[in-house]
Coordinates of C-alpha atoms in Angstrom, one line a residue:
M10 CA -52.5 -53.9 -23.4
S11 CA -49.0 -53.0 -22.3
S12 CA -46.9 -55.6 -20.6
P13 CA -46.2 -55.1 -16.9
A14 CA -42.9 -53.4 -15.9
P15 CA -40.2 -55.8 -14.8
K16 CA -39.8 -56.3 -11.1
S17 CA -36.7 -54.9 -9.5
P18 CA -34.5 -57.5 -7.8
E19 CA -35.3 -58.2 -4.2
L20 CA -33.1 -56.4 -1.8
S21 CA -31.7 -58.1 1.2
D22 CA -32.7 -57.0 4.7
K23 CA -29.3 -55.4 5.2
S24 CA -29.6 -53.6 1.8
K25 CA -33.1 -52.3 2.7
K26 CA -31.8 -51.1 6.1
Y27 CA -28.8 -49.3 4.7
D28 CA -30.0 -48.5 1.2
R29 CA -29.4 -44.7 1.3
Q30 CA -25.9 -44.8 2.6
I31 CA -24.9 -47.6 0.3
R32 CA -25.8 -45.3 -2.6
L33 CA -23.1 -43.0 -1.2
W34 CA -20.2 -45.4 -0.5
G35 CA -21.2 -48.7 -2.1
E36 CA -21.5 -52.2 -0.9
H37 CA -17.6 -52.3 -0.6
G38 CA -17.7 -49.2 1.7
Q39 CA -20.4 -50.7 3.8
T40 CA -18.4 -53.9 4.2
L41 CA -15.4 -51.9 5.4
L42 CA -17.6 -50.0 7.9
E43 CA -19.2 -53.2 9.3
A44 CA -15.7 -54.7 9.7
A45 CA -14.3 -51.7 11.7
T46 CA -14.1 -51.3 15.4
I47 CA -13.7 -48.0 17.2
C48 CA -13.1 -46.8 20.7
L49 CA -14.7 -43.8 22.4
V50 CA -12.5 -42.3 25.1
N51 CA -14.4 -40.1 27.7
V52 CA -18.2 -40.0 27.7
T53 CA -19.3 -36.6 26.8
A54 CA -22.2 -35.3 24.7
V55 CA -20.0 -34.7 21.7
G56 CA -18.4 -38.1 22.0
C57 CA -21.7 -39.8 22.3
E58 CA -23.1 -37.9 19.3
T59 CA -20.1 -38.9 17.2
T60 CA -20.5 -42.6 18.1
K61 CA -24.3 -42.3 17.4
G62 CA -23.4 -41.2 13.9
L63 CA -21.4 -44.5 13.5
V64 CA -23.7 -46.9 15.2
L65 CA -26.7 -45.9 13.1
P66 CA -25.0 -46.7 9.7
G67 CA -23.7 -50.0 11.1
I68 CA -20.1 -49.8 12.4
G69 CA -18.9 -53.2 13.3
G70 CA -18.3 -52.6 17.0
F71 CA -17.5 -49.9 19.6
T72 CA -15.9 -49.8 23.0
V73 CA -16.6 -47.0 25.5
A74 CA -13.7 -46.2 27.9
D75 CA -14.5 -44.0 30.9
G76 CA -13.8 -44.5 34.6
S77 CA -16.3 -42.0 36.1
T78 CA -19.9 -42.3 37.1
V79 CA -23.1 -40.5 36.1
K80 CA -23.8 -37.4 38.0
E81 CA -26.7 -34.9 38.1
E82 CA -24.9 -32.4 35.8
D83 CA -24.3 -35.0 33.2
L84 CA -28.0 -35.5 32.6
G85 CA -28.7 -31.9 31.4
N86 CA -26.4 -32.0 28.4
N87 CA -26.2 -35.6 27.2
F88 CA -29.2 -37.4 25.8
F89 CA -27.4 -40.7 26.1
L90 CA -27.5 -40.7 29.8
D91 CA -30.7 -40.9 31.9
P92 CA -31.7 -40.7 35.6
S93 CA -31.8 -44.5 36.1
Y94 CA -28.0 -44.5 35.7
L95 CA -27.3 -42.0 38.4
G96 CA -24.2 -43.2 40.3
K97 CA -23.5 -46.0 37.9
S98 CA -20.8 -46.4 35.3
K99 CA -20.9 -43.7 32.6
A100 CA -19.2 -46.2 30.1
L101 CA -22.0 -48.8 30.8
A102 CA -24.8 -46.3 30.5
C103 CA -23.5 -44.9 27.2
M104 CA -22.8 -48.2 25.7
Q105 CA -26.2 -49.6 26.5
L106 CA -28.1 -46.6 25.3
L107 CA -26.1 -46.3 22.1
Q108 CA -26.4 -50.0 21.3
E109 CA -30.3 -49.7 21.5
L110 CA -30.0 -47.6 18.2
N111 CA -28.8 -50.6 16.2
P112 CA -28.8 -54.1 17.6
D113 CA -26.6 -55.3 14.8
V114 CA -23.7 -53.4 16.2
N115 CA -21.5 -54.9 18.9
G116 CA -21.0 -52.7 22.0
D117 CA -18.5 -53.1 24.9
Y118 CA -17.3 -50.9 27.8
V119 CA -14.3 -50.4 30.1
E120 CA -14.7 -48.7 33.4
E121 CA -11.2 -47.2 33.3
S122 CA -10.0 -43.7 32.5
A123 CA -7.7 -42.9 29.6
D124 CA -5.0 -42.0 32.1
Y125 CA -5.3 -45.4 33.8
I126 CA -5.3 -47.3 30.5
L127 CA -2.3 -45.4 29.3
A128 CA -0.4 -46.0 32.4
N129 CA -1.2 -49.7 32.9
R130 CA -2.0 -51.2 29.5
P131 CA -1.3 -48.8 26.7
N132 CA -1.6 -51.6 24.1
F133 CA -5.4 -51.6 24.7
F134 CA -5.8 -49.1 21.9
D135 CA -3.6 -50.9 19.4
S136 CA -6.4 -53.2 18.0
F137 CA -8.9 -50.4 17.1
D138 CA -9.3 -49.0 13.6
L139 CA -9.8 -45.5 15.0
V140 CA -10.1 -43.8 18.4
I141 CA -12.5 -41.0 19.2
A142 CA -11.6 -38.8 22.2
S143 CA -13.3 -35.6 23.5
N144 CA -12.8 -32.8 26.1
L145 CA -9.6 -34.2 27.7
N146 CA -7.1 -32.2 29.6
E147 CA -3.8 -31.4 27.8
Q148 CA -1.7 -34.0 29.5
T149 CA -4.0 -36.9 28.8
L150 CA -4.6 -35.7 25.2
L151 CA -0.8 -35.5 24.4
L152 CA -0.2 -38.9 26.0
L153 CA -3.0 -40.5 24.1
A154 CA -2.2 -38.8 20.8
E155 CA 1.5 -39.9 21.0
R156 CA 0.6 -43.6 21.8
L157 CA -1.8 -43.7 18.8
W158 CA 0.7 -42.0 16.5
E159 CA 3.3 -44.7 17.5
V160 CA 1.0 -47.6 16.6
N161 CA -0.5 -45.9 13.6
V162 CA -4.1 -45.7 14.8
P163 CA -6.0 -42.6 13.6
L164 CA -7.4 -40.3 16.2
I165 CA -10.3 -37.9 16.0
Y166 CA -10.3 -35.5 18.9
C167 CA -13.4 -33.3 19.4
R168 CA -13.9 -30.4 21.6
S169 CA -17.3 -28.9 22.6
L170 CA -17.5 -26.1 25.0
G171 CA -20.5 -23.7 25.2
M172 CA -21.0 -22.3 21.7
L173 CA -17.6 -23.5 20.4
G174 CA -16.5 -26.7 18.9
T175 CA -13.4 -28.1 17.1
I176 CA -12.4 -31.3 15.4
R177 CA -8.7 -32.4 15.0
L178 CA -7.7 -35.3 12.9
Q179 CA -4.4 -37.1 13.6
I180 CA -3.4 -39.6 11.0
R181 CA 0.0 -40.6 9.7
E182 CA -1.0 -41.5 6.1
H183 CA -4.4 -41.8 4.4
C184 CA -4.6 -43.1 0.8
I185 CA -7.9 -42.3 -0.9
V186 CA -8.9 -44.1 -4.1
E187 CA -12.5 -42.9 -4.4
A188 CA -12.3 -39.2 -3.8
H189 CA -15.7 -38.5 -5.4
P190 CA -14.8 -35.1 -6.9
D191 CA -17.7 -32.7 -7.3
N192 CA -17.0 -32.0 -11.0
R193 CA -15.8 -35.2 -12.5
Q194 CA -14.7 -34.9 -16.1
F195 CA -15.5 -38.0 -18.3
D196 CA -12.5 -39.4 -20.1
L197 CA -13.6 -39.9 -23.7
R198 CA -10.3 -39.9 -25.6
L199 CA -11.7 -38.1 -28.6
E200 CA -8.4 -36.4 -29.2
H201 CA -6.4 -39.7 -28.9
P202 CA -8.9 -42.4 -29.8
F203 CA -7.7 -46.0 -29.1
D204 CA -8.0 -48.5 -32.0
A205 CA -11.3 -50.0 -31.1
L206 CA -12.9 -46.6 -30.6
R207 CA -11.5 -45.3 -33.9
E208 CA -12.9 -48.3 -35.7
H209 CA -16.3 -47.8 -34.0
L210 CA -16.4 -44.1 -34.8
E211 CA -15.4 -44.5 -38.4
G212 CA -17.6 -47.5 -39.0
T213 CA -20.9 -46.0 -37.6
E214 CA -23.2 -43.8 -39.5
V215 CA -24.0 -40.6 -37.8
T216 CA -27.8 -40.1 -37.5
S217 CA -30.1 -38.4 -35.1
K218 CA -30.3 -41.7 -33.0
V219 CA -26.6 -42.2 -32.2
P220 CA -24.9 -40.9 -29.1
W221 CA -23.6 -37.2 -29.2
L222 CA -20.0 -38.5 -29.0
L223 CA -20.2 -39.8 -32.6
V224 CA -21.6 -36.5 -33.7
L225 CA -18.9 -34.6 -32.1
H226 CA -16.2 -36.8 -33.6
K227 CA -17.6 -36.3 -37.1
Y228 CA -17.6 -32.5 -36.9
L229 CA -14.2 -32.5 -35.0
N230 CA -12.7 -34.0 -38.1
V231 CA -14.3 -31.2 -40.2
W232 CA -13.0 -28.5 -37.9
Q233 CA -9.5 -30.1 -37.9
K234 CA -9.3 -29.8 -41.7
Q235 CA -10.1 -26.0 -41.4
Q236 CA -7.1 -25.4 -39.1
T237 CA -4.0 -24.1 -40.7
D238 CA -1.8 -24.7 -37.7
G239 CA -2.7 -28.4 -37.4
A240 CA -4.6 -28.2 -34.1
Q241 CA -6.3 -31.4 -33.2
T242 CA -8.7 -30.1 -30.5
P243 CA -10.1 -26.6 -29.7
R244 CA -7.8 -24.9 -27.2
N245 CA -9.6 -21.8 -26.3
Y246 CA -13.1 -20.1 -26.3
K247 CA -12.8 -18.9 -29.8
E248 CA -11.9 -22.3 -31.2
K249 CA -14.6 -24.0 -29.2
N250 CA -17.1 -21.6 -30.7
Q251 CA -15.8 -22.4 -34.2
L252 CA -16.5 -26.1 -33.6
R253 CA -20.0 -25.3 -32.2
E254 CA -20.7 -23.4 -35.4
V255 CA -19.5 -26.3 -37.5
I256 CA -22.1 -28.5 -35.8
R257 CA -24.9 -26.0 -36.0
E258 CA -24.5 -25.4 -39.7
E259 CA -25.1 -29.1 -40.4
M260 CA -27.8 -29.6 -37.6
K261 CA -31.4 -30.1 -38.6
T262 CA -34.3 -29.3 -36.2
D263 CA -35.0 -31.5 -33.2
E264 CA -31.7 -33.4 -33.3
E265 CA -31.1 -33.8 -29.6
N266 CA -27.8 -35.5 -30.0
H267 CA -26.4 -32.6 -32.0
E268 CA -27.6 -30.2 -29.3
E269 CA -25.8 -32.4 -26.7
A270 CA -22.7 -32.4 -28.8
I271 CA -22.7 -28.6 -28.9
K272 CA -23.0 -28.4 -25.1
A273 CA -20.3 -31.1 -24.6
V274 CA -17.6 -29.1 -26.6
N275 CA -16.6 -27.5 -23.3
T276 CA -15.9 -30.7 -21.4
A277 CA -15.3 -33.5 -23.9
F278 CA -11.6 -32.8 -24.3
G279 CA -8.5 -32.8 -22.1
A280 CA -9.1 -35.8 -19.8
G281 CA -6.8 -38.7 -19.6
Q282 CA -3.7 -36.6 -18.7
V283 CA -1.8 -37.2 -15.5
P284 CA -3.0 -34.4 -13.0
K285 CA -0.6 -32.6 -10.7
G286 CA -1.8 -34.6 -7.6
L287 CA -1.2 -37.9 -9.3
K288 CA 2.2 -36.8 -10.6
A289 CA 3.2 -36.1 -7.0
I290 CA 2.1 -39.7 -6.0
F291 CA 4.1 -41.1 -8.8
E292 CA 7.2 -39.2 -7.6
D293 CA 6.7 -40.0 -3.9
D294 CA 9.5 -42.1 -2.3
A295 CA 6.8 -44.6 -1.1
C296 CA 5.9 -45.2 -4.8
E297 CA 9.5 -45.3 -6.0
Q298 CA 10.9 -47.5 -3.2
L299 CA 8.6 -50.5 -2.5
N300 CA 9.3 -52.9 0.3
K301 CA 7.5 -55.8 2.0
K302 CA 5.8 -53.4 4.4
S303 CA 4.5 -51.2 1.6
N304 CA 0.7 -50.5 1.6
V305 CA -0.9 -52.2 -1.4
F306 CA -2.0 -48.7 -2.5
W307 CA 1.7 -47.9 -3.3
I308 CA 2.2 -51.1 -5.1
M309 CA -0.8 -50.5 -7.3
A310 CA 0.4 -46.8 -7.8
K311 CA 3.8 -48.0 -9.0
A312 CA 2.1 -50.4 -11.4
L313 CA -0.1 -47.6 -12.6
K314 CA 2.9 -45.4 -13.2
H315 CA 4.6 -48.1 -15.2
F316 CA 1.5 -48.5 -17.4
V317 CA 1.1 -44.7 -17.9
T318 CA 4.8 -44.2 -18.7
H319 CA 5.8 -47.3 -20.6
E320 CA 2.6 -48.8 -22.1
N321 CA 0.1 -46.0 -22.7
D322 CA 1.9 -43.0 -24.1
G323 CA 1.5 -41.0 -21.0
H324 CA -2.2 -41.4 -20.7
L325 CA -4.1 -42.8 -17.7
P326 CA -6.0 -46.1 -17.9
L327 CA -9.4 -45.6 -19.5
P328 CA -12.1 -45.4 -16.8
G329 CA -14.7 -46.9 -19.1
V330 CA -17.5 -44.7 -17.8
L331 CA -19.8 -42.8 -20.2
P332 CA -22.1 -39.9 -19.4
D333 CA -25.8 -40.2 -20.2
M334 CA -26.6 -39.5 -23.8
T335 CA -29.8 -39.3 -25.8
A336 CA -29.6 -42.2 -28.3
N337 CA -31.3 -45.5 -29.2
T338 CA -30.5 -48.3 -26.9
D339 CA -28.5 -50.5 -29.3
S340 CA -26.1 -47.7 -30.4
Y341 CA -25.5 -46.5 -26.8
I342 CA -24.7 -50.0 -25.5
A343 CA -22.4 -50.7 -28.5
L344 CA -20.4 -47.5 -27.6
Q345 CA -20.5 -48.4 -24.0
Q346 CA -19.1 -51.9 -24.7
V347 CA -16.1 -50.3 -26.7
Y348 CA -15.2 -48.3 -23.6
R349 CA -15.7 -51.0 -21.1
Q350 CA -13.6 -53.5 -23.0
Q351 CA -10.7 -51.1 -23.4
A352 CA -11.0 -50.2 -19.6
L353 CA -10.8 -53.9 -18.8
Q354 CA -7.7 -54.4 -21.0
D355 CA -5.9 -51.4 -19.4
A356 CA -6.8 -52.7 -15.9
D357 CA -5.5 -56.2 -16.8
Q358 CA -2.2 -54.8 -17.8
V359 CA -1.9 -52.9 -14.5
Y360 CA -3.0 -56.0 -12.6
H361 CA -0.2 -58.1 -14.2
K362 CA 2.3 -55.5 -13.3
C363 CA 1.1 -55.5 -9.7
Q364 CA 1.6 -59.3 -9.7
D365 CA 5.2 -58.8 -10.9
Y366 CA 5.9 -56.4 -8.0
L367 CA 4.3 -58.7 -5.5
K368 CA 6.5 -61.6 -6.7
Q369 CA 9.6 -59.4 -6.5
L370 CA 8.7 -58.5 -2.9
A371 CA 7.9 -62.1 -2.1
L372 CA 4.3 -61.2 -1.0
P373 CA 1.2 -63.4 -1.6
A374 CA -0.4 -63.0 -5.0
D375 CA -3.8 -62.5 -3.4
S376 CA -2.6 -59.3 -1.6
I377 CA -4.0 -57.4 -4.6
D378 CA -7.2 -58.6 -6.4
E379 CA -8.4 -57.6 -9.9
R380 CA -11.4 -55.7 -8.5
S381 CA -9.1 -53.3 -6.5
V382 CA -6.9 -52.7 -9.6
R383 CA -10.0 -52.0 -11.7
L384 CA -11.2 -49.6 -9.1
I385 CA -7.8 -47.7 -8.9
C386 CA -7.7 -47.5 -12.7
R387 CA -11.2 -46.1 -12.9
E388 CA -10.4 -43.5 -10.2
A389 CA -6.8 -42.8 -11.2
A390 CA -7.3 -39.1 -11.9
G391 CA -8.5 -38.5 -8.4
L392 CA -6.1 -40.5 -6.2
T393 CA -5.2 -38.6 -3.1
V394 CA -2.7 -39.2 -0.3
I395 CA -3.0 -37.2 3.0
R396 CA -0.1 -37.1 5.4
G397 CA -1.0 -35.8 8.7
T398 CA 0.8 -34.2 11.6
R399 CA 1.1 -35.1 15.3
I400 CA -1.1 -33.1 17.7
A401 CA 2.0 -32.7 19.8
E402 CA 3.5 -30.6 17.0
E403 CA 1.0 -27.8 17.7
Y404 CA 2.6 -27.4 21.1
E405 CA 6.0 -27.0 19.6
K406 CA 7.6 -24.1 17.7
S407 CA 6.1 -24.3 14.2
S408 CA 6.3 -21.8 11.4
R409 CA 2.9 -23.1 10.1
L410 CA 1.2 -21.7 13.3
L411 CA 2.7 -18.3 13.1
P412 CA 0.9 -16.8 10.1
L413 CA -2.4 -18.4 11.2
V414 CA -2.3 -16.8 14.7
E415 CA -1.0 -13.4 13.5
D416 CA -3.5 -13.2 10.7
N417 CA -6.7 -13.2 12.8
E418 CA -8.3 -10.7 10.6
M419 CA -8.4 -13.2 7.8
Q420 CA -9.6 -16.1 9.9
G421 CA -11.9 -14.0 12.1
N422 CA -11.7 -15.0 15.8
L423 CA -11.8 -18.7 15.0
T424 CA -8.0 -19.3 15.4
A425 CA -8.1 -17.3 18.6
Y426 CA -10.9 -19.5 20.0
N427 CA -9.0 -22.7 19.0
F428 CA -6.0 -21.4 21.1
A429 CA -8.2 -20.4 23.9
L430 CA -9.6 -24.0 24.0
R431 CA -6.1 -25.3 24.2
A432 CA -5.4 -23.0 27.0
Y433 CA -8.5 -24.3 28.7
E434 CA -7.2 -27.8 28.5
R435 CA -3.8 -26.7 30.0
F436 CA -5.7 -25.0 32.8
L437 CA -7.4 -28.4 33.5
S438 CA -4.0 -30.1 33.7
E439 CA -2.3 -27.4 35.8
C440 CA -5.0 -26.2 38.0
G441 CA -7.2 -29.4 38.4
N442 CA -10.5 -27.6 38.1
I443 CA -12.7 -26.2 35.3
P444 CA -12.2 -22.5 34.6
G445 CA -15.2 -20.4 35.5
E446 CA -16.8 -23.1 37.6
C447 CA -16.3 -21.3 40.9
T448 CA -14.2 -18.1 41.0
V449 CA -14.7 -16.6 37.5
E450 CA -12.6 -13.5 37.8
Q451 CA -9.6 -15.3 39.4
D452 CA -9.9 -18.1 36.7
I453 CA -9.9 -15.5 33.9
R454 CA -6.6 -14.1 35.2
R455 CA -5.1 -17.6 35.4
L456 CA -6.4 -18.6 32.0
K457 CA -5.0 -15.4 30.5
S458 CA -1.6 -16.1 32.0
I459 CA -1.6 -19.7 30.7
A460 CA -2.6 -18.5 27.2
A461 CA 0.1 -15.8 27.1
K462 CA 2.7 -18.3 28.2
M463 CA 1.6 -20.8 25.5
L464 CA 1.9 -18.2 22.8
S465 CA 5.2 -17.1 24.1
D466 CA 6.6 -20.6 24.2
L467 CA 5.6 -21.0 20.5
G468 CA 7.6 -17.9 19.7
M469 CA 4.5 -15.9 18.7
H470 CA 4.0 -12.2 19.2
A471 CA 0.2 -12.5 19.4
S472 CA -2.3 -12.2 22.2
I473 CA -5.8 -13.6 22.8
S474 CA -8.4 -11.0 23.5
D475 CA -10.0 -10.7 27.0
D476 CA -13.4 -11.2 25.3
V477 CA -12.5 -14.6 24.0
L478 CA -11.1 -15.8 27.4
H479 CA -14.2 -14.3 29.2
E480 CA -16.3 -16.4 26.8
I481 CA -14.4 -19.6 27.7
C482 CA -14.7 -19.0 31.4
R483 CA -18.4 -18.0 31.1
Y484 CA -19.2 -21.5 29.9
G485 CA -17.8 -23.1 33.1
G486 CA -17.1 -26.3 31.2
A487 CA -20.7 -26.8 30.0
E488 CA -21.5 -28.5 26.8
L489 CA -24.6 -27.4 24.8
H490 CA -26.1 -30.6 23.2
A491 CA -27.1 -28.7 20.0
V492 CA -23.5 -27.7 19.4
S493 CA -22.2 -31.2 20.5
A494 CA -24.7 -32.8 18.1
F495 CA -23.4 -30.6 15.2
I496 CA -19.7 -31.3 15.9
G497 CA -20.5 -35.0 16.5
G498 CA -22.3 -35.3 13.2
C499 CA -19.3 -33.7 11.4
A500 CA -16.8 -35.9 13.3
A501 CA -18.8 -39.1 12.4
Q502 CA -18.7 -38.1 8.8
E503 CA -14.9 -37.8 8.9
V504 CA -14.6 -41.2 10.7
I505 CA -16.6 -42.8 7.9
K506 CA -14.4 -41.2 5.2
I507 CA -11.3 -42.7 6.9
I508 CA -12.8 -46.2 7.5
T509 CA -14.3 -46.5 3.9
K510 CA -11.3 -44.8 2.3
Q511 CA -13.7 -42.6 0.3
Y512 CA -14.1 -38.9 0.1
K513 CA -11.4 -36.5 1.4
P514 CA -11.5 -35.9 5.2
I515 CA -10.5 -32.6 6.8
D516 CA -6.8 -31.9 6.8
N517 CA -6.6 -31.5 9.7
T518 CA -8.5 -29.0 12.0
F519 CA -12.1 -27.8 11.9
I520 CA -13.2 -24.9 14.1
Y521 CA -16.8 -23.8 14.6
N522 CA -18.3 -20.8 16.4
A523 CA -22.1 -21.3 16.9
I524 CA -22.5 -17.6 18.0
T525 CA -21.7 -16.4 14.5
T526 CA -22.2 -19.8 12.7
E527 CA -18.8 -19.4 11.2
S528 CA -16.4 -22.2 10.6
V529 CA -13.0 -22.7 9.1
T530 CA -10.7 -25.6 8.2
L531 CA -7.0 -25.2 8.9
K532 CA -3.9 -27.4 8.6
L533 CA -2.0 -27.2 11.9

């Protein structure tokens, strides 16, 4: 009779509740999420949907800021307002209904508009990890964006109007350690084996039960002896085929590890070099010139650079991660231990260099812990730094905008719609009413005039078609909850990326047209 399978360790209540998302961003990502606080400025359907996407996975806390009250027209497009709140504070209604989704999240509200807060206590926003704003007029948007840029608080600005939606991320600098690339290449160092790996490979007999990596190493040596030019690894399709044939000639039937070795010929070589993106980080002024205010990311990046340049012959620290392989348990674990031990040694050297830099800068030794260094060493090949632009720059003359607007054929009408939405916001500031709400034809003319002046001020010889402006006015300021839910879901995803410092967020504008289901990401 077979023995019962071992029981899996008991999960805590929190782990059970958030199990699926923890599989995406790990316990450390969840911890960062639960420690974060955000502010929602302006209660709209898209704003509520964005916040919903953060309350459900367990954001630490949220504050809703809105000085208006719930009206009849609000009930038709926002599921997070109900008739019992008619005439009451929108901020209160939104906060209470959102908090019902997850009692573990702290909710708060302020019955003040963004304009009032910016005029009377602008430092209100300074303590938040991120601010979400939606459907503001141009003047309020620019004031809020400038204030947040000054105090280095990221801003996600969402627009939802009829069948159109946009997301704009404003962030000064965002350093990503865990980028989670789609096609991660395992760093096996077969072409430059470290001492412990060389000893293991040469001291282990190759059988049908060992991992394919040992098989590939054995026949790589055979292939190398056949090369008259002294090549150490196959460099092109022809040479890779030659190596595959060397393995096939010696392979017996039903040797899975040999089959896996043949498949791995394409991907087993070439990792461990410094990629272009990491080289740019190493050459960045922030990495070269550390100071007391330097982000710990840059201190670790400089230590990493020192290790690569001076201690590891130009190679990255070993990640110590192996792919799955068909093998008996003992031989796979033995190989795994070789890689893990070397990865720990590499990370330890980088950690000690970090401590040297902290000492030179008179910063506390615990500013950087060993776990963070091990993580950055494991993910070194994918390190990414995003430097954003101010929203206000879009309203100034910029060469970056010119090709985007004048190349509407490439981008479809999405760029034109984005500009039309900006003209809509200026209309709100200048005219004080929503275009298309009352006198449609008159508002279309005024909106067209505003759009033309905006483009002229930017030095652009382009125009927005009447059809696009008619579409904007036709909506009369209305949000469709389905579109707002889509944009809100996308925006919440970007917020989580920023807070957990994992995955690459948009850089920096996302535009969506629900009529044609087209979308585009632009850097404005």
